[in-house]
CSV table of C-alpha atoms in Angstrom, one decimal:
chain,number,residue,atom,x,y,z
A,1,MET,CA,124.2,124.1,89.4
A,2,TYR,CA,120.7,123.9,90.9
A,3,GLU,CA,120.4,125.3,94.4
A,4,PHE,CA,117.8,123.5,96.5
A,5,LYS,CA,115.5,125.9,98.4
A,6,ARG,CA,115.7,125.5,102.1
A,7,VAL,CA,112.4,124.6,103.9
A,8,GLN,CA,111.8,124.6,107.6
A,9,ALA,CA,110.0,121.6,109.0
A,10,ALA,CA,106.6,122.4,110.4
A,11,GLY,CA,106.5,122.6,114.2
A,12,ALA,CA,108.9,124.1,116.7
A,13,ASP,CA,109.3,120.8,118.4
A,14,ILE,CA,111.1,119.2,115.4
A,15,ASN,CA,114.8,119.0,115.0
A,16,ASN,CA,115.1,119.9,111.3
A,17,GLU,CA,118.6,118.6,110.8
A,18,LEU,CA,117.7,115.2,112.3
A,19,LEU,CA,114.5,115.1,110.3
A,20,LYS,CA,116.5,115.7,107.1
A,21,ILE,CA,118.9,112.8,107.9
A,22,TRP,CA,115.9,110.5,108.5
A,23,ILE,CA,114.2,111.4,105.2
A,24,ALA,CA,117.4,111.4,103.2
A,25,ARG,CA,117.7,107.7,103.8
A,26,TYR,CA,114.6,107.2,101.6
A,27,LEU,CA,116.0,109.0,98.6
A,28,PRO,CA,117.4,106.6,95.9
A,29,GLU,CA,121.2,106.5,96.0
A,30,PHE,CA,121.7,108.3,92.7
A,31,ASP,CA,125.4,108.9,93.5
A,32,LYS,CA,126.1,105.2,93.4
A,33,ILE,CA,124.9,104.8,89.8
A,34,SER,CA,127.8,104.1,87.5
A,35,HIS,CA,128.6,107.2,85.3
A,36,HIS,CA,128.6,105.3,82.0
A,37,VAL,CA,125.0,104.1,82.5
A,38,ARG,CA,123.7,107.1,84.6
A,39,ASN,CA,121.9,108.9,81.8
A,40,HIS,CA,120.0,105.7,80.8
A,41,VAL,CA,119.1,104.9,84.4
A,42,GLU,CA,117.9,108.4,85.1
A,43,GLN,CA,115.7,108.3,82.0
A,44,ARG,CA,114.2,105.0,83.1
A,45,LEU,CA,113.7,106.3,86.7
A,46,ARG,CA,111.9,109.4,85.4
A,47,SER,CA,109.7,107.4,83.0
A,48,SER,CA,108.7,105.0,85.8
A,49,ILE,CA,107.1,107.8,87.8
A,50,THR,CA,105.1,109.7,85.3
A,51,ASP,CA,101.4,110.1,86.3
A,52,GLU,CA,100.5,107.3,83.9
A,53,ALA,CA,103.3,105.0,85.1
A,54,ARG,CA,102.4,105.5,88.8
A,55,GLN,CA,98.7,104.9,88.1
A,56,ALA,CA,99.6,101.6,86.3
A,57,THR,CA,101.9,100.6,89.2
A,58,SER,CA,99.1,101.4,91.7
A,59,PHE,CA,96.6,99.3,89.7
A,60,ASN,CA,99.0,96.4,89.6
A,61,ILE,CA,99.6,96.4,93.3
A,62,ASN,CA,96.0,96.9,94.3
A,63,HIS,CA,95.0,94.0,92.0
A,64,HIS,CA,97.1,91.7,94.1
A,65,LEU,CA,96.9,93.4,97.5
A,66,GLU,CA,94.1,91.4,99.0
A,67,SER,CA,95.6,88.1,98.1
A,68,ASP,CA,99.2,89.3,99.0
A,69,CYS,CA,98.0,90.3,102.5
A,70,ALA,CA,96.1,87.0,102.9
A,71,LEU,CA,98.9,84.8,101.8
A,72,ALA,CA,101.4,86.7,103.9
A,73,ALA,CA,99.2,86.1,106.9
A,74,VAL,CA,99.1,82.4,106.1
A,75,ASP,CA,102.8,82.3,105.7
A,76,THR,CA,103.3,84.0,109.0
A,77,GLN,CA,101.1,81.6,110.8
A,78,GLN,CA,102.9,78.6,109.3
A,79,LEU,CA,106.2,80.2,110.2
A,80,LEU,CA,105.5,81.1,113.8
A,81,SER,CA,102.5,79.0,114.9
A,82,LYS,CA,104.6,76.1,116.3
A,83,LYS,CA,106.6,78.6,118.4
A,84,LEU,CA,103.7,80.7,119.7
A,85,SER,CA,102.3,79.5,123.1
A,86,PRO,CA,99.6,80.5,123.5
A,87,SER,CA,98.7,81.2,119.9
A,88,PRO,CA,97.3,84.7,119.2
A,89,ASP,CA,93.6,85.1,119.2
A,90,SER,CA,92.1,84.6,115.7
A,91,TRP,CA,90.2,87.9,116.1
A,92,GLU,CA,93.4,89.7,116.8
A,93,LEU,CA,95.1,88.1,113.8
A,94,GLN,CA,92.2,89.1,111.6
A,95,GLU,CA,92.4,92.7,112.9
A,96,LEU,CA,96.1,92.8,112.2
A,97,SER,CA,95.5,91.7,108.6
A,98,ILE,CA,92.8,94.2,108.1
A,99,LYS,CA,94.9,97.1,109.5
A,100,ILE,CA,98.0,96.1,107.5
A,101,LYS,CA,96.0,96.0,104.3
A,102,GLN,CA,94.5,99.4,105.0
A,103,ILE,CA,97.9,101.0,105.6
A,104,TYR,CA,99.4,99.5,102.5
A,105,ALA,CA,96.4,100.6,100.4
A,106,VAL,CA,96.8,104.2,101.7
A,107,LEU,CA,100.6,104.2,101.0
A,108,ILE,CA,100.0,103.0,97.5
A,109,ASP,CA,97.3,105.6,96.9
A,110,SER,CA,99.7,108.3,98.2
A,111,TYR,CA,102.4,107.0,95.8
A,112,GLU,CA,100.0,107.4,92.9
A,113,LYS,CA,98.3,110.7,93.8
A,114,SER,CA,100.7,112.6,96.1
A,115,PHE,CA,104.2,111.4,95.0
A,116,ILE,CA,106.5,112.8,97.7
A,117,PHE,CA,109.6,112.8,95.4
A,118,SER,CA,108.0,115.0,92.7
A,119,PRO,CA,110.0,118.1,93.6
A,120,ILE,CA,113.3,116.4,93.0
A,121,VAL,CA,112.6,114.3,89.9
A,122,ASP,CA,114.0,117.0,87.6
A,123,TYR,CA,117.2,117.3,89.6
A,124,ILE,CA,118.3,113.7,90.2
A,125,HIS,CA,121.3,114.3,88.0
A,126,VAL,CA,122.8,116.7,90.6
A,127,ILE,CA,122.1,114.6,93.6
A,128,ASP,CA,125.6,113.1,93.5
A,129,SER,CA,126.7,113.2,97.2
A,130,GLU,CA,125.5,112.9,100.7
A,131,GLU,CA,125.6,116.7,101.0
A,132,ARG,CA,123.4,117.1,98.0
A,133,ARG,CA,121.0,114.4,99.2
A,134,LEU,CA,120.5,116.4,102.4
A,135,GLU,CA,119.9,119.6,100.4
A,136,ALA,CA,117.4,117.8,98.2
A,137,VAL,CA,115.4,116.7,101.3
A,138,ASP,CA,114.4,120.3,101.9
A,139,LEU,CA,112.1,120.0,98.9
A,140,VAL,CA,110.6,116.7,100.1
A,141,ILE,CA,109.9,117.6,103.7
A,142,PRO,CA,106.4,119.2,103.2
A,143,HIS,CA,105.3,116.2,101.1
A,144,PHE,CA,106.7,113.8,103.7
A,145,ALA,CA,104.9,115.6,106.5
A,146,SER,CA,101.6,115.3,104.6
A,147,LEU,CA,102.2,111.6,104.2
A,148,MET,CA,102.7,111.2,107.9
A,149,LEU,CA,99.5,113.0,108.7
A,150,THR,CA,97.7,110.6,106.4
A,151,VAL,CA,99.3,107.4,107.7
A,152,GLY,CA,99.5,108.4,111.4
A,153,PRO,CA,95.9,107.5,112.4
A,154,LEU,CA,96.1,104.1,110.8
A,155,LEU,CA,99.4,103.4,112.5
A,156,ARG,CA,97.9,104.2,115.9
A,157,GLU,CA,95.0,101.8,115.1
A,158,LEU,CA,97.5,99.1,114.2
A,159,LYS,CA,99.6,99.6,117.3
A,160,ALA,CA,96.4,99.6,119.4
A,161,VAL,CA,95.7,96.0,118.3
A,162,TYR,CA,98.9,94.6,119.8
A,163,PHE,CA,99.2,97.0,122.7
A,164,SER,CA,95.7,95.9,123.9
A,165,SER,CA,96.5,92.2,123.5
A,166,VAL,CA,97.4,90.0,126.4
A,167,ASN,CA,99.5,87.9,124.1
A,168,HIS,CA,103.0,89.5,124.0
A,169,HIS,CA,103.9,87.5,120.9
A,170,LEU,CA,101.5,89.4,118.7
A,171,VAL,CA,104.1,92.1,118.0
A,172,GLY,CA,106.4,89.5,116.5
A,173,PHE,CA,103.6,88.2,114.4
A,174,MET,CA,102.9,91.7,113.2
A,175,THR,CA,106.5,92.5,112.2
A,176,THR,CA,106.8,89.2,110.4
A,177,GLN,CA,103.6,89.7,108.5
A,178,LEU,CA,104.6,93.2,107.5
A,179,HIS,CA,107.8,91.9,106.1
A,180,LEU,CA,106.2,89.1,104.2
A,181,THR,CA,103.5,91.3,102.8
A,182,ARG,CA,106.0,93.8,101.5
A,183,LYS,CA,108.0,91.0,99.9
A,184,ARG,CA,105.0,89.9,98.0
A,185,ILE,CA,104.1,93.5,96.9
A,186,LEU,CA,107.6,94.1,95.5
A,187,SER,CA,107.5,90.8,93.6
A,188,HIS,CA,105.1,92.3,91.1
A,189,LEU,CA,107.3,95.3,90.2
A,190,THR,CA,110.2,96.2,88.0
A,191,PRO,CA,113.5,97.3,89.6
A,192,TYR,CA,112.7,100.9,88.5
A,193,ASP,CA,109.3,100.8,90.1
A,194,CYS,CA,110.8,99.4,93.3
A,195,THR,CA,113.3,102.2,93.5
A,196,TRP,CA,110.6,104.8,94.1
A,197,LEU,CA,108.0,102.7,95.9
A,198,VAL,CA,110.3,100.9,98.4
A,199,PRO,CA,110.7,104.1,100.5
A,200,TYR,CA,106.9,104.2,101.0
A,201,LEU,CA,107.0,100.6,102.3
A,202,HIS,CA,110.1,101.3,104.5
A,203,VAL,CA,108.4,104.2,106.1
A,204,LEU,CA,105.8,101.8,107.5
A,205,ASP,CA,108.5,99.5,108.8
A,206,GLU,CA,110.4,102.2,110.4
A,207,LEU,CA,107.5,104.0,112.0
A,208,MET,CA,106.4,100.7,113.6
A,209,CYS,CA,109.8,99.5,114.7
A,210,MET,CA,112.1,102.5,115.0
A,211,PRO,CA,112.1,105.6,117.2
A,212,TRP,CA,112.7,108.1,114.4
A,213,GLN,CA,109.9,110.4,115.4
A,214,ARG,CA,111.3,110.5,118.9
A,215,ILE,CA,114.8,111.2,117.6
A,216,CYS,CA,113.6,114.1,115.5
A,217,SER,CA,111.8,115.7,118.4
A,218,ILE,CA,115.1,116.1,120.4
A,219,VAL,CA,116.2,119.7,120.7
A,220,PRO,CA,119.4,120.2,122.7
A,221,SER,CA,119.0,122.2,125.9
A,222,THR,CA,122.4,121.7,127.4
A,223,SER,CA,126.0,121.8,126.2
A,224,ASN,CA,126.3,118.0,126.7
A,225,MET,CA,123.2,117.5,124.5
A,226,THR,CA,124.7,119.8,121.9
A,227,GLN,CA,127.9,117.7,121.8
A,228,SER,CA,125.9,114.5,121.5
A,229,LEU,CA,123.8,115.9,118.7
A,230,ALA,CA,127.0,116.9,116.8
A,231,VAL,CA,128.3,113.3,117.0
A,232,ALA,CA,124.9,111.9,116.0
A,233,ARG,CA,124.6,114.3,113.0
A,234,LYS,CA,128.1,113.1,111.9
A,235,MET,CA,127.4,109.4,112.0
A,236,MET,CA,123.6,109.0,111.4
A,237,PRO,CA,123.9,109.6,107.6
A,238,GLN,CA,126.1,106.5,107.6
A,239,ILE,CA,123.5,104.2,109.2
A,240,SER,CA,122.8,102.3,105.9
A,241,SER,CA,126.5,101.8,105.1
A,242,ILE,CA,127.4,100.6,108.6
A,243,SER,CA,124.5,98.2,108.4
A,244,ALA,CA,125.8,96.8,105.1
A,245,TYR,CA,129.3,96.4,106.5
A,246,THR,CA,128.0,94.7,109.6
A,247,TYR,CA,125.9,92.3,107.6
A,248,GLN,CA,129.0,91.4,105.5
A,249,GLN,CA,131.0,90.8,108.7
A,250,ALA,CA,128.2,88.5,110.0
A,251,LEU,CA,128.2,86.6,106.7
A,252,GLN,CA,131.9,85.8,107.3
A,253,THR,CA,131.5,85.0,111.0
A,254,PHE,CA,128.3,83.0,110.8
A,255,PRO,CA,128.2,81.5,107.3
A,256,LYS,CA,126.2,78.5,108.4
A,257,HIS,CA,123.5,80.4,110.3
A,258,ILE,CA,119.9,79.4,109.4
A,259,SER,CA,116.8,81.2,110.7
A,260,SER,CA,113.2,80.5,109.9
A,261,GLN,CA,113.6,82.7,106.8
A,262,GLY,CA,116.5,80.7,105.5
A,263,ARG,CA,120.2,80.9,105.2
A,264,ILE,CA,122.0,84.1,106.2
A,265,GLN,CA,123.1,84.5,102.6
A,266,SER,CA,119.6,84.6,101.2
A,267,ALA,CA,118.0,87.8,99.9
A,268,ALA,CA,115.2,87.5,102.4
A,269,VAL,CA,117.5,87.3,105.4
A,270,GLN,CA,119.7,90.1,104.0
A,271,ALA,CA,116.7,92.4,103.7
A,272,SER,CA,115.5,91.7,107.2
A,273,SER,CA,119.0,91.8,108.6
A,274,LEU,CA,119.7,95.3,107.2
A,275,ARG,CA,116.4,96.5,108.5
A,276,ASP,CA,117.2,95.2,112.0
A,277,LEU,CA,120.7,96.7,111.9
A,278,ASN,CA,119.2,100.0,110.9
A,279,MET,CA,116.8,99.7,113.9
A,280,PHE,CA,119.7,98.9,116.3
A,281,GLN,CA,121.5,102.1,115.2
A,282,ALA,CA,118.4,104.3,115.5
A,283,TYR,CA,117.9,103.1,119.1
A,284,ILE,CA,121.6,103.5,119.9
A,285,TRP,CA,121.6,107.1,118.7
A,286,LEU,CA,118.4,107.8,120.6
A,287,CYS,CA,120.2,106.6,123.8
A,288,VAL,CA,123.2,108.8,123.0
A,289,LEU,CA,121.0,111.8,122.4
A,290,GLU,CA,118.9,111.3,125.5
A,291,ASP,CA,121.9,110.2,127.6
A,292,SER,CA,119.9,107.2,128.7
A,293,SER,CA,119.7,103.5,127.8
A,294,SER,CA,116.2,103.0,129.1
A,295,VAL,CA,114.6,103.0,125.7
A,296,ILE,CA,116.6,99.9,124.7
A,297,GLU,CA,116.2,98.2,128.1
A,298,LYS,CA,112.4,98.7,128.1
A,299,GLN,CA,111.5,98.7,124.4
A,300,LEU,CA,114.1,97.3,122.0
A,301,LEU,CA,115.5,94.5,124.1
A,302,PRO,CA,112.1,92.9,124.9
A,303,LEU,CA,111.1,93.2,121.2
A,304,CYS,CA,114.3,91.5,120.1
A,305,LEU,CA,114.0,88.7,122.6
A,306,GLN,CA,110.5,88.0,121.4
A,307,VAL,CA,110.9,88.3,117.7
A,308,PHE,CA,114.3,86.6,117.3
A,309,SER,CA,113.4,83.7,119.4
A,310,LEU,CA,110.3,83.2,117.2
A,311,THR,CA,112.3,83.3,114.0
A,312,ASP,CA,115.3,81.1,115.2
A,313,VAL,CA,117.8,83.9,115.1
A,314,GLN,CA,120.6,83.0,117.4
A,315,TRP,CA,121.3,85.6,120.1
A,316,LYS,CA,125.0,85.4,119.5
A,317,LEU,CA,124.4,86.8,116.0
A,318,VAL,CA,122.3,89.6,117.5
A,319,ASN,CA,125.0,90.4,119.9
A,320,PHE,CA,127.6,90.3,117.2
A,321,GLY,CA,125.6,92.8,115.2
A,322,VAL,CA,125.4,95.2,118.1
A,323,GLN,CA,129.1,94.8,118.9
A,324,THR,CA,130.2,95.3,115.3
A,325,ILE,CA,128.0,98.4,114.9
A,326,ILE,CA,129.5,100.0,118.1
A,327,LYS,CA,133.0,99.1,117.1
A,328,THR,CA,132.6,100.5,113.6
A,329,ILE,CA,131.2,103.8,114.9
A,330,LEU,CA,134.0,104.1,117.4
A,331,GLU,CA,136.6,103.6,114.7
A,332,GLN,CA,135.2,106.6,112.8
A,333,LEU,CA,135.0,109.0,115.7
A,334,LEU,CA,137.6,111.5,117.0
A,335,PRO,CA,138.9,111.0,120.6
A,336,HIS,CA,136.5,113.6,122.2
A,337,GLU,CA,133.6,112.1,120.2
A,338,ARG,CA,134.4,108.6,121.4
A,339,ALA,CA,134.1,109.7,125.0
A,340,ILE,CA,130.6,111.0,124.3
A,341,PHE,CA,129.5,107.9,122.4
A,342,LYS,CA,131.1,105.3,124.7
A,343,LYS,CA,129.1,106.5,127.8
A,344,GLN,CA,126.0,104.8,126.4
A,345,ALA,CA,127.7,102.3,124.1
A,346,GLY,CA,129.2,100.3,127.0
A,347,ILE,CA,125.8,100.1,128.8
A,348,ILE,CA,124.1,99.0,125.6
A,349,GLU,CA,126.6,96.2,125.0
A,350,SER,CA,126.1,95.0,128.5
A,351,LEU,CA,122.4,95.0,128.2
A,352,PHE,CA,122.5,92.7,125.1
A,353,LEU,CA,125.2,90.5,126.6
A,354,ASN,CA,123.3,90.0,129.8
A,355,ALA,CA,120.0,89.4,128.1
A,356,GLN,CA,121.1,86.4,126.1
A,357,PRO,CA,120.8,82.7,127.2
A,358,GLN,CA,123.5,81.8,129.7
A,359,GLU,CA,125.0,79.1,127.5
A,360,GLU,CA,125.8,81.6,124.8
A,361,GLN,CA,127.7,84.1,127.0
A,362,VAL,CA,131.0,82.1,127.1
A,363,ALA,CA,131.2,81.8,123.3
A,364,LEU,CA,130.5,85.5,122.9
A,365,LEU,CA,133.1,86.5,125.5
A,366,GLN,CA,135.7,84.5,123.6
A,367,LEU,CA,134.7,86.3,120.4
A,368,GLN,CA,135.1,89.6,122.1
A,369,THR,CA,138.5,88.6,123.4
A,370,SER,CA,139.8,88.2,119.9
A,371,ASP,CA,139.2,91.9,119.4
A,372,ALA,CA,140.8,93.0,122.6
A,373,VAL,CA,143.8,94.7,121.0
A,374,ASP,CA,141.6,96.9,118.8
A,375,ALA,CA,139.3,97.7,121.7
A,376,ALA,CA,142.3,98.6,123.9
A,377,ASN,CA,143.6,101.0,121.2
A,378,LEU,CA,140.2,102.7,121.0
A,379,THR,CA,140.0,103.0,124.7
A,380,GLY,CA,143.5,104.4,125.0
A,381,THR,CA,142.8,107.2,122.5
A,382,SER,CA,139.5,108.2,124.0
A,383,ASN,CA,140.9,109.4,127.3
């Protein structure tokens, strides 16, 4: 069996284990491919990323990129303009569109010319478990670091547009436009092309909205931090599966929920929901690792209140997502691990509950009461 060569991440201020967990989430989930079609799928995946295939994909995307970005900007304005008061400055919206197009162009160029997954293409047949995924990431890290160096300056320019704006709604406009642009880009591609290109587009989403770089810079300096890190390393590889479970629970609990993107059952809402649930978990683990909830209180919560109010997402659904994530994590922890996690989890739950409109608090408290027995059991075993 092929043994992946271990590579240290550049820079002493990077936690290599957390970096690997972050990057592993971008690898296609080869282990979930059915065995009876696996050989065929692997062949198609390989053929979709030859130099010629990536060049053709890049040409296809670039051919539509200007119109995709322009149409996504129009869609965003139509979606949000009635709710924005005051409306963002037209110059700021134009700058956002220009920066977004530039970043996507750079990502597509990198996909064609500096494919970060090249080192593992010949070994996808042995990436059949989470452990093997983490091992494979060692080969990807240097290429990923190079991509970050390329995209980094453009991300700072994009962030500067809304950080310098007096209109606090601009960040909601930006996240929506990013989502709609990505949706249009992917509409031109085959499923096999999407498998390899989607990670490039998700990188942009996560660098703009999630604190992964801050998470990966955490190096434990005390025994408490070491214990928190051990819990995070155990659970963070499950972020995607916990998000998927939470979304399914939301489907059952709020089957009639409709946001500005459509019904909760729609593909568009599913994609944005999974992204948001991943974001919640990234912030939750940052709080656990830093032993402080300030990053949620000062960054995530204001962002959620802005964006979800603009897109007609009910706050009780947001709260349900946070509650379900925390409950699901607690159920998978050992008693001593729960004690570590619950210190920040309880504060985070309270922050979201207290932030919601007053009229929704009673309904949510009733929903929480229905889970009282399970919560009591978890509390009892964590002492």
